[in-house]
Coordinates of N, CA, C and O in Angstrom, one line a residue:
X346 N 0.8 -1.2 0.0 CA 0.0 0.0 0.0 C 0.9 1.2 0.0 O 1.9 1.3 0.6
X347 N 0.5 2.3 -0.7 CA 1.2 3.5 -0.7 C 0.3 4.6 0.0 O -0.9 4.8 -0.5
X348 N 0.8 5.1 1.0 CA 0.0 6.2 1.8 C 0.6 7.5 1.5 O 1.8 7.7 1.7
X349 N -0.2 8.4 1.0 CA 0.2 9.8 0.7 C -0.5 10.8 1.6 O -1.7 10.6 1.8
X350 N 0.2 11.8 2.0 CA -0.5 12.8 2.7 C -1.3 13.6 1.7 O -0.9 13.6 0.5
X351 N -2.4 14.3 2.1 CA -3.2 15.1 1.2 C -2.3 16.1 0.5 O -2.5 16.4 -0.7
X352 N -1.4 16.7 1.2 CA -0.6 17.8 0.7 C 0.3 17.2 -0.4 O 0.5 17.8 -1.5
X353 N 0.9 16.0 -0.2 CA 1.8 15.4 -1.3 C 0.9 15.1 -2.5 O 1.3 15.3 -3.6
X354 N -0.2 14.5 -2.3 CA -1.1 14.2 -3.4 C -1.4 15.4 -4.2 O -1.3 15.4 -5.4
X355 N -1.8 16.5 -3.6 CA -2.0 17.8 -4.3 C -0.8 18.3 -5.1 O -0.9 18.7 -6.2
X356 N 0.4 18.1 -4.5 CA 1.6 18.6 -5.1 C 1.9 17.7 -6.4 O 2.3 18.2 -7.4
X357 N 1.7 16.4 -6.3 CA 1.9 15.5 -7.4 C 1.0 15.9 -8.6 O 1.4 16.0 -9.7
X358 N -0.3 16.0 -8.3 CA -1.3 16.3 -9.3 C -0.9 17.7 -9.9 O -1.0 17.8 -11.2
X359 N -0.6 18.7 -9.1 CA -0.3 20.0 -9.7 C 0.9 20.0 -10.5 O 1.0 20.6 -11.6
X360 N 1.9 19.2 -10.1 CA 3.2 19.1 -10.9 C 2.9 18.4 -12.3 O 3.4 18.8 -13.3
X361 N 2.0 17.4 -12.3 CA 1.6 16.8 -13.5 C 1.0 17.7 -14.5 O 1.3 17.8 -15.7
X362 N 0.1 18.6 -13.9 CA -0.6 19.5 -14.8 C 0.3 20.6 -15.3 O 0.2 21.0 -16.5
X363 N 1.2 21.1 -14.4 CA 2.1 22.2 -14.8 C 3.1 21.7 -15.9 O 3.5 22.4 -16.8
X364 N 3.3 20.4 -15.9 CA 4.3 19.8 -16.9 C 3.8 19.8 -18.3 O 4.5 19.6 -19.3
X365 N 2.4 19.9 -18.5 CA 1.9 19.8 -19.8 C 2.5 20.8 -20.8 O 2.8 21.9 -20.3
X366 N 2.7 20.5 -22.0 CA 2.2 19.3 -22.7 C 3.1 18.1 -22.6 O 2.8 17.1 -23.1
X367 N 4.2 18.2 -21.8 CA 5.1 17.1 -21.6 C 4.8 16.3 -20.4 O 4.0 16.7 -19.6
X368 N 5.3 15.1 -20.4 CA 5.2 14.3 -19.1 C 6.0 15.0 -18.0 O 7.0 15.6 -18.3
X369 N 5.5 14.9 -16.8 CA 6.2 15.4 -15.7 C 6.7 14.3 -14.9 O 6.2 13.1 -15.0
X370 N 7.7 14.5 -14.0 CA 8.2 13.4 -13.2 C 8.7 14.0 -11.9 O 8.9 15.2 -11.7
X371 N 9.0 13.0 -11.0 CA 9.5 13.4 -9.6 C 9.7 12.2 -8.8 O 9.5 11.1 -9.2
X372 N 10.0 12.5 -7.5 CA 10.3 11.4 -6.6 C 9.5 11.6 -5.3 O 9.3 12.8 -4.9
X373 N 9.1 10.6 -4.6 CA 8.4 10.6 -3.4 C 9.2 10.0 -2.3 O 9.9 9.0 -2.5
X374 N 9.1 10.6 -1.1 CA 9.9 10.1 0.0 C 9.1 10.0 1.3 O 8.1 10.7 1.5
X375 N 9.5 9.0 2.1 CA 8.8 8.8 3.4 C 9.8 8.6 4.4 O 11.0 8.3 4.2
X376 N 9.4 8.7 5.7 CA 10.3 8.4 6.8 C 10.9 7.0 6.6 O 10.2 6.1 6.2
X377 N 12.2 6.9 6.8 CA 12.9 5.6 6.6 C 12.2 4.5 7.4 O 12.0 4.6 8.6
X378 N 11.7 3.5 6.6 CA 11.0 2.4 7.2 C 9.6 2.7 7.6 O 9.0 1.9 8.4
X379 N 9.0 3.8 7.2 CA 7.7 4.1 7.6 C 6.8 4.7 6.5 O 7.2 4.8 5.4
X380 N 5.7 5.1 6.9 CA 4.7 5.8 6.0 C 4.1 6.9 6.8 O 4.2 6.9 8.0
X381 N 3.4 7.8 6.2 CA 3.1 7.9 4.8 C 4.2 8.7 4.1 O 5.1 9.2 4.7
X382 N 4.0 8.8 2.8 CA 4.9 9.7 2.0 C 4.6 11.1 2.4 O 3.4 11.5 2.5
X383 N 5.6 11.8 2.8 CA 5.5 13.1 3.3 C 6.2 14.2 2.5 O 6.0 15.4 2.8
X384 N 6.9 13.7 1.5 CA 7.7 14.7 0.7 C 7.6 14.4 -0.8 O 7.8 13.2 -1.1
X385 N 7.4 15.4 -1.6 CA 7.5 15.2 -3.1 C 8.5 16.1 -3.6 O 8.6 17.3 -3.3
X386 N 9.4 15.5 -4.4 CA 10.5 16.3 -5.1 C 10.2 16.3 -6.6 O 10.4 15.3 -7.2
X387 N 9.7 17.5 -7.1 CA 9.6 17.6 -8.5 C 10.9 17.5 -9.2 O 11.9 18.1 -8.7
X388 N 11.0 16.8 -10.3 CA 12.3 16.7 -11.0 C 12.0 17.0 -12.4 O 11.0 16.6 -13.0
X389 N 12.9 17.7 -13.1 CA 12.7 18.1 -14.5 C 12.8 16.8 -15.4 O 13.6 15.9 -15.1
X390 N 11.9 16.8 -16.3 CA 11.9 15.8 -17.3 C 13.0 16.1 -18.4 O 12.7 16.9 -19.3
X391 N 14.1 15.5 -18.3 CA 15.2 15.7 -19.2 C 14.9 15.3 -20.6 O 15.5 15.8 -21.5
X392 N 13.9 14.5 -20.8 CA 13.5 14.1 -22.2 C 12.7 15.2 -22.8 O 12.6 15.2 -24.1
X393 N 12.1 16.0 -22.0 CA 11.2 17.1 -22.6 C 10.3 16.5 -23.7 O 10.2 17.0 -24.8
X394 N 9.5 15.5 -23.3 CA 8.7 14.8 -24.2 C 7.3 14.6 -23.7 O 7.1 14.4 -22.5
X395 N 6.3 14.5 -24.6 CA 4.9 14.2 -24.1 C 4.7 12.7 -24.1 O 3.6 12.3 -23.7
X396 N 5.7 11.9 -24.5 CA 5.5 10.5 -24.6 C 6.5 9.7 -23.7 O 6.3 8.4 -23.6
X397 N 7.4 10.3 -23.1 CA 8.3 9.6 -22.2 C 9.0 10.6 -21.2 O 8.9 11.8 -21.4
X398 N 9.6 10.0 -20.2 CA 10.2 10.9 -19.2 C 11.6 10.3 -18.9 O 11.9 9.1 -19.0
X399 N 12.5 11.2 -18.5 CA 13.8 10.8 -17.9 C 14.1 11.8 -16.8 O 14.2 13.0 -17.0
X400 N 14.3 11.3 -15.6 CA 14.6 12.1 -14.5 C 16.0 12.8 -14.7 O 17.0 12.2 -15.1
X401 N 16.0 14.1 -14.6 CA 17.2 14.9 -14.7 C 18.2 14.4 -13.6 O 17.9 14.3 -12.4
X402 N 19.4 14.0 -14.1 CA 20.4 13.4 -13.2 C 20.8 14.3 -12.0 O 20.8 13.8 -10.9
X403 N 21.1 15.6 -12.3 CA 21.5 16.5 -11.2 C 20.3 16.7 -10.2 O 20.6 16.7 -9.0
X404 N 19.1 16.9 -10.7 CA 18.0 17.1 -9.8 C 17.7 15.8 -9.0 O 17.3 15.9 -7.8
X405 N 17.9 14.7 -9.6 CA 17.7 13.4 -8.9 C 18.7 13.3 -7.7 O 18.3 13.0 -6.6
X406 N 19.9 13.6 -8.0 CA 20.9 13.6 -6.9 C 20.6 14.6 -5.8 O 20.8 14.3 -4.6
X407 N 20.1 15.8 -6.2 CA 19.7 16.8 -5.2 C 18.6 16.3 -4.3 O 18.6 16.5 -3.1
X408 N 17.6 15.7 -4.9 CA 16.5 15.1 -4.2 C 16.9 14.0 -3.2 O 16.5 14.0 -2.1
X409 N 17.8 13.2 -3.7 CA 18.3 12.1 -2.9 C 19.1 12.6 -1.6 O 18.9 12.2 -0.5
X410 N 19.9 13.7 -1.9 CA 20.6 14.3 -0.7 C 19.6 14.9 0.2 O 19.8 14.8 1.5
X411 N 18.7 15.7 -0.3 CA 17.7 16.4 0.6 C 16.9 15.3 1.4 O 16.7 15.6 2.6
X412 N 16.5 14.3 0.8 CA 15.8 13.2 1.5 C 16.6 12.6 2.6 O 16.2 12.5 3.8
X413 N 17.9 12.3 2.3 CA 18.8 11.8 3.3 C 18.9 12.8 4.5 O 18.9 12.4 5.7
X414 N 19.1 14.1 4.2 CA 19.3 15.1 5.2 C 18.1 15.3 6.1 O 18.2 15.6 7.2
X415 N 16.9 15.0 5.5 CA 15.6 15.0 6.3 C 15.3 13.7 6.9 O 14.2 13.6 7.5
X416 N 16.1 12.7 6.8 CA 15.8 11.4 7.4 C 14.8 10.7 6.7 O 14.1 9.8 7.3
X417 N 14.7 10.9 5.4 CA 13.6 10.3 4.6 C 14.3 9.3 3.6 O 15.5 9.4 3.3
X418 N 13.5 8.4 3.1 CA 14.0 7.5 2.0 C 13.1 7.6 0.8 O 11.9 7.8 0.9
X419 N 13.8 7.6 -0.4 CA 13.0 7.7 -1.6 C 12.3 6.3 -1.8 O 12.9 5.3 -1.7
X420 N 11.0 6.4 -2.0 CA 10.2 5.2 -2.1 C 9.4 5.0 -3.4 O 9.0 3.9 -3.7
X421 N 9.3 6.1 -4.2 CA 8.6 6.0 -5.4 C 9.1 7.0 -6.5 O 9.5 8.1 -6.1
X422 N 8.9 6.6 -7.7 CA 9.1 7.5 -8.8 C 7.8 7.9 -9.4 O 6.9 7.0 -9.6
X423 N 7.5 9.1 -9.7 CA 6.2 9.6 -10.2 C 6.5 10.1 -11.7 O 7.5 10.7 -12.0
X424 N 5.5 9.8 -12.5 CA 5.5 10.5 -13.8 C 4.1 10.5 -14.3 O 3.2 9.8 -13.8
X425 N 3.8 11.4 -15.3 CA 2.5 11.5 -15.8 C 2.4 10.9 -17.2 O 3.4 10.8 -17.9
X426 N 1.2 10.5 -17.6 CA 0.9 10.2 -18.9 C -0.1 11.2 -19.5 O -1.2 11.4 -18.9
X427 N 0.3 11.9 -20.5 CA -0.5 13.0 -21.0 C -1.7 12.6 -21.8 O -2.7 13.4 -21.8
X428 N -1.7 11.5 -22.4 CA -2.8 11.1 -23.3 C -3.3 9.6 -23.1 O -4.1 9.2 -23.8
X429 N -2.7 8.9 -22.1 CA -3.1 7.5 -21.9 C -3.4 7.3 -20.5 O -3.3 8.2 -19.6
X430 N -3.9 6.1 -20.2 CA -4.3 5.7 -18.9 C -3.1 5.7 -17.9 O -2.0 5.6 -18.3
X431 N -3.4 5.6 -16.6 CA -2.4 5.5 -15.6 C -2.0 4.0 -15.4 O -2.3 3.3 -14.4
X432 N -1.4 3.5 -16.5 CA -0.9 2.1 -16.5 C 0.5 2.1 -17.1 O 0.7 2.8 -18.1
X433 N 1.5 1.3 -16.6 CA 2.8 1.4 -17.2 C 2.8 0.9 -18.6 O 2.3 -0.1 -19.0
X434 N 3.5 1.7 -19.5 CA 3.7 1.4 -20.9 C 4.8 0.4 -21.0 O 5.6 0.2 -20.0
X435 N 5.0 -0.2 -22.1 CA 6.2 -1.1 -22.3 C 7.5 -0.4 -22.1 O 8.4 -0.9 -21.5
X436 N 7.5 0.9 -22.4 CA 8.7 1.7 -22.2 C 8.9 1.9 -20.7 O 10.0 1.8 -20.2
X437 N 7.8 2.2 -19.9 CA 7.9 2.3 -18.5 C 8.5 1.0 -17.8 O 9.3 1.1 -16.9
X438 N 8.0 -0.1 -18.3 CA 8.4 -1.4 -17.7 C 9.9 -1.6 -18.0 O 10.7 -2.0 -17.1
X439 N 10.3 -1.3 -19.3 CA 11.7 -1.5 -19.6 C 12.6 -0.6 -18.8 O 13.6 -1.0 -18.2
X440 N 12.2 0.7 -18.7 CA 13.0 1.6 -17.9 C 13.1 1.3 -16.5 O 14.1 1.4 -15.8
X441 N 11.9 0.9 -15.9 CA 11.9 0.5 -14.5 C 12.8 -0.7 -14.2 O 13.6 -0.7 -13.2
X442 N 12.8 -1.6 -15.1 CA 13.7 -2.8 -14.9 C 15.1 -2.5 -15.0 O 15.9 -3.1 -14.3
X443 N 15.5 -1.5 -15.8 CA 16.9 -1.1 -15.9 C 17.3 -0.2 -14.8 O 18.4 -0.3 -14.2
X444 N 16.4 0.7 -14.3 CA 16.7 1.7 -13.3 C 16.6 1.0 -11.9 O 17.4 1.4 -11.0
X445 N 15.7 0.1 -11.7 CA 15.4 -0.5 -10.4 C 15.2 -2.0 -10.6 O 14.1 -2.5 -10.5
X446 N 16.3 -2.7 -10.9 CA 16.2 -4.2 -11.2 C 15.6 -5.1 -10.1 O 15.1 -6.1 -10.4
X447 N 15.7 -4.6 -8.9 CA 15.2 -5.4 -7.8 C 13.7 -5.1 -7.4 O 13.2 -5.7 -6.5
X448 N 13.1 -4.1 -8.0 CA 11.8 -3.7 -7.7 C 11.6 -3.1 -6.4 O 10.6 -3.2 -5.8
X449 N 12.6 -2.3 -5.9 CA 12.5 -1.7 -4.6 C 11.6 -0.5 -4.6 O 11.1 -0.2 -3.5
X450 N 11.5 0.2 -5.7 CA 10.7 1.4 -5.7 C 9.3 1.1 -6.3 O 9.1 0.2 -7.0
X451 N 8.4 2.0 -5.9 CA 7.1 2.0 -6.5 C 7.1 3.0 -7.6 O 7.9 4.0 -7.7
X452 N 6.1 2.9 -8.5 CA 6.0 3.8 -9.7 C 4.6 4.3 -9.7 O 3.6 3.6 -9.8
X453 N 4.5 5.6 -9.5 CA 3.2 6.4 -9.4 C 3.0 7.0 -10.8 O 3.9 7.7 -11.3
X454 N 1.9 6.7 -11.4 CA 1.5 7.3 -12.7 C 0.3 8.1 -12.5 O -0.7 7.7 -12.0
X455 N 0.3 9.4 -13.1 CA -0.8 10.3 -13.1 C -1.3 10.4 -14.5 O -0.5 10.9 -15.4
X456 N -2.5 9.9 -14.8 CA -3.1 10.1 -16.1 C -3.8 11.4 -16.3 O -4.6 11.8 -15.4
X457 N -3.5 12.1 -17.3 CA -4.1 13.4 -17.6 C -5.0 13.2 -18.9 O -5.4 14.2 -19.5
X458 N -5.3 12.0 -19.2 CA -6.2 11.7 -20.4 C -7.6 12.3 -20.3 O -8.1 12.8 -21.2
X459 N -8.1 12.2 -19.1 CA -9.5 12.7 -18.8 C -9.4 14.1 -18.1 O -8.4 14.4 -17.5
X460 N -10.5 14.8 -18.0 CA -10.5 16.1 -17.3 C -10.1 16.0 -15.8 O -9.4 16.8 -15.3
X461 N -10.4 14.8 -15.2 CA -10.0 14.6 -13.8 C -8.8 13.7 -13.8 O -8.9 12.6 -14.2
X462 N -7.7 14.2 -13.3 CA -6.5 13.4 -13.2 C -6.7 12.1 -12.4 O -7.4 12.1 -11.4
X463 N -6.1 11.0 -12.8 CA -6.2 9.7 -12.1 C -4.8 9.3 -11.7 O -3.9 9.3 -12.5
X464 N -4.6 9.0 -10.4 CA -3.3 8.5 -9.9 C -3.4 7.1 -9.5 O -4.3 6.7 -8.8
X465 N -2.5 6.3 -10.0 CA -2.4 4.9 -9.6 C -0.9 4.5 -9.3 O 0.0 5.3 -9.7
X466 N -0.7 3.4 -8.7 CA 0.7 3.1 -8.2 C 0.9 1.6 -8.6 O 0.0 0.8 -8.5
X467 N 2.2 1.3 -8.9 CA 2.6 0.0 -9.3 C 4.0 -0.4 -8.8 O 4.8 0.5 -8.5
X468 N 4.2 -1.7 -8.6 CA 5.5 -2.2 -8.4 C 5.8 -3.0 -9.7 O 5.0 -3.8 -10.2
X469 N 7.0 -2.7 -10.2 CA 7.5 -3.3 -11.4 C 8.8 -4.1 -11.1 O 9.7 -3.5 -10.7
X470 N 8.7 -5.4 -11.3 CA 9.9 -6.2 -11.0 C 10.0 -7.3 -12.0 O 9.0 -8.0 -12.3
X471 N 11.1 -7.5 -12.6 CA 11.3 -8.6 -13.6 C 10.3 -8.6 -14.7 O 9.8 -9.6 -15.2
X472 N 9.9 -7.3 -15.1 CA 8.9 -7.2 -16.2 C 7.5 -7.4 -15.8 O 6.5 -7.2 -16.5
X473 N 7.2 -7.8 -14.5 CA 5.9 -8.0 -14.0 C 5.4 -6.7 -13.4 O 6.1 -6.0 -12.7
X474 N 4.1 -6.4 -13.6 CA 3.5 -5.2 -13.1 C 2.4 -5.6 -12.1 O 1.5 -6.4 -12.4
X475 N 2.6 -5.1 -10.9 CA 1.6 -5.4 -9.8 C 1.0 -4.0 -9.3 O 1.8 -3.2 -8.9
X476 N -0.3 -3.9 -9.3 CA -0.9 -2.6 -8.8 C -0.8 -2.6 -7.3 O -1.0 -3.6 -6.6
X477 N -0.5 -1.4 -6.7 CA -0.4 -1.2 -5.3 C -1.5 -0.2 -4.9 O -1.6 0.9 -5.5
X478 N -2.3 -0.5 -3.9 CA -3.4 0.4 -3.5 C -2.8 1.7 -3.0 O -1.7 1.7 -2.4
X479 N -3.5 2.8 -3.3 CA -3.1 4.1 -2.8 C -4.2 4.6 -1.9 O -5.4 4.6 -2.2
X480 N -3.7 5.2 -0.7 CA -4.6 5.8 0.2 C -4.1 7.2 0.4 O -2.9 7.5 0.7
X481 N -5.0 8.2 0.3 CA -4.7 9.6 0.5 C -5.2 10.0 1.9 O -6.4 9.9 2.1
X482 N -4.3 10.4 2.8 CA -4.7 10.7 4.1 C -4.9 12.2 4.2 O -4.2 13.0 3.6
X483 N -5.9 12.6 5.0 CA -6.1 14.0 5.2 C -5.2 14.6 6.2 O -4.6 14.1 7.0

């Protein structure tokens, strides 16, 4: 299960919308060994594309350092789909397998296909996609 604070949920959705027409991306962090996710780090989409994302290397490192400094652990990668559903594409699965071969991270996808954004979460390991329930806490 992925637990998000209401504030983090709002930040993720806002970042996805601001990123249009391109996909947006970022990282989510939670207290080490705990929940809920309390911090969202927006990261520039170095691919600058409406069909794929690539976390900017320098901003990724900055987010990782900031999370460490705050006693947090990175637990998820977020990106948006501008025209498709909130389900991992074959490219998403390939990239997740290369970036996170042990499936330690979760992958949050925000679909902007419909007027109301839809957020879903997955664990991707060895090419297998498993949906993870999301709870937004007030």
